[in-house]
């Protein structure tokens, strides 16, 4: 499964009126990002560095829900992956272009059963992957 990175911003943010946001437009933007315990953060830092984008990380957090509440409070915008994007109408989620995606691979042991919750997640992700590339 390929999961694209997206921008999450406050509805009053100037970028919120766009259909999509070019990565270079994040230069100088205040960002609320997950901390370095997140695998996505390493990827986001690499993408920003590769594109010579000097964004200001104003706050780091361990949870996407907390990051999104900070975006709602007007502290900055956030970069996340599509599967983690908020389903809230209080925030705007926009595709970042050119599209950069993280790969998600499902792995499990043969002849081992999963817990009901893990089986549900497995099934959801497998069905998403069958639908084709996300974003």
XYZ file of C-alpha atoms in Angstrom:
135
model
C 0.000 0.000 0.000
C 1.302 3.449 -0.864
C 0.218 6.154 1.577
C 0.732 9.787 0.422
C 1.803 12.662 2.636
C -0.746 15.449 3.116
C -0.884 18.879 4.706
C -3.341 19.481 7.548
C -4.116 23.134 8.214
C -6.615 25.405 9.907
C -9.501 26.502 7.639
C -8.361 30.140 8.051
C -4.835 29.388 6.823
C -4.071 30.943 3.409
C -3.121 27.515 1.989
C -6.518 26.073 2.986
C -8.133 27.634 -0.091
C -5.941 25.650 -2.478
C -6.765 22.326 -4.125
C -3.271 21.018 -3.405
C -0.068 22.425 -1.927
C 3.381 22.333 -3.465
C 6.047 21.240 -0.986
C 8.028 24.427 -1.695
C 5.121 26.503 -0.304
C 5.963 25.090 3.133
C 9.160 27.155 3.206
C 8.907 29.391 6.275
C 5.689 27.739 7.500
C 5.151 26.946 11.182
C 4.738 23.183 11.512
C 3.451 20.920 14.262
C 4.974 17.498 13.649
C 5.192 14.145 15.324
C 8.381 13.649 17.307
C 11.239 11.436 16.148
C 9.723 8.301 17.679
C 7.439 8.269 14.612
C 8.751 6.528 11.517
C 7.022 9.138 9.370
C 8.991 11.976 10.963
C 12.273 10.667 9.573
C 10.686 10.585 6.118
C 9.193 14.077 6.475
C 12.536 15.535 7.605
C 14.261 13.906 4.616
C 11.665 15.245 2.159
C 11.981 18.793 3.535
C 15.798 18.632 3.466
C 15.850 17.173 -0.054
C 13.730 20.071 -1.290
C 15.695 22.683 0.716
C 12.556 23.682 2.608
C 13.230 25.672 5.757
C 10.041 25.129 7.721
C 9.878 26.034 11.387
C 8.918 23.119 13.621
C 7.141 25.008 16.396
C 5.941 21.959 18.308
C 6.558 18.210 18.396
C 4.209 15.644 19.874
C 3.950 11.898 20.170
C 0.387 11.598 18.891
C -1.350 12.749 15.714
C -4.513 13.617 17.645
C -2.525 16.070 19.764
C -0.872 17.543 16.658
C -4.267 18.090 15.059
C -5.620 19.812 18.180
C -2.598 22.143 18.038
C -3.392 22.891 14.390
C -6.980 23.684 15.428
C -5.573 26.065 18.054
C -3.644 27.907 15.333
C -0.101 26.907 16.336
C 0.783 25.845 12.798
C 0.041 23.273 10.125
C 0.992 19.603 10.130
C 2.298 17.065 7.648
C 1.009 13.537 8.016
C 0.188 10.523 5.885
C -3.223 10.069 4.332
C -4.229 7.159 6.563
C -3.563 9.319 9.631
C -5.287 12.444 8.323
C -8.067 13.795 10.537
C -11.625 13.059 9.522
C -12.661 16.316 11.181
C -14.464 19.071 9.319
C -12.687 21.552 11.621
C -9.451 21.071 9.677
C -8.491 21.078 6.000
C -6.468 18.211 4.524
C -4.711 18.881 1.216
C -2.515 16.712 -0.996
C 1.137 17.705 -1.152
C 2.661 17.773 -4.638
C 4.647 16.314 -6.121
C 3.191 13.266 -4.396
C 5.513 11.511 -1.987
C 4.300 8.279 -0.472
C 5.396 5.927 2.251
C 5.144 2.215 1.619
C 3.124 0.033 3.964
C 3.836 -3.688 3.909
C 1.782 -6.274 5.771
C 3.733 -9.179 7.266
C 2.480 -11.984 9.442
C 3.640 -15.411 10.548
C 2.257 -18.424 8.753
C 0.035 -20.740 10.730
C -0.493 -18.132 13.441
C -3.795 -16.492 14.194
C -4.152 -12.823 14.971
C -6.198 -11.307 17.756
C -9.623 -10.116 16.573
C -8.461 -6.470 16.643
C -5.264 -7.247 14.708
C -7.240 -9.319 12.201
C -9.579 -6.364 11.635
C -6.662 -3.981 11.002
C -5.052 -6.561 8.687
C -8.289 -6.904 6.716
C -8.822 -3.132 6.461
C -5.286 -2.501 5.201
C -5.411 -5.454 2.793
C -8.694 -4.130 1.351
C -7.206 -0.645 0.967
C -4.219 -2.116 -0.848
C -6.528 -4.009 -3.242
C -8.270 -0.731 -4.126
C -5.025 0.521 -5.622
C -2.639 3.339 -4.707
C -3.951 5.741 -2.075
C -4.207 9.394 -2.979
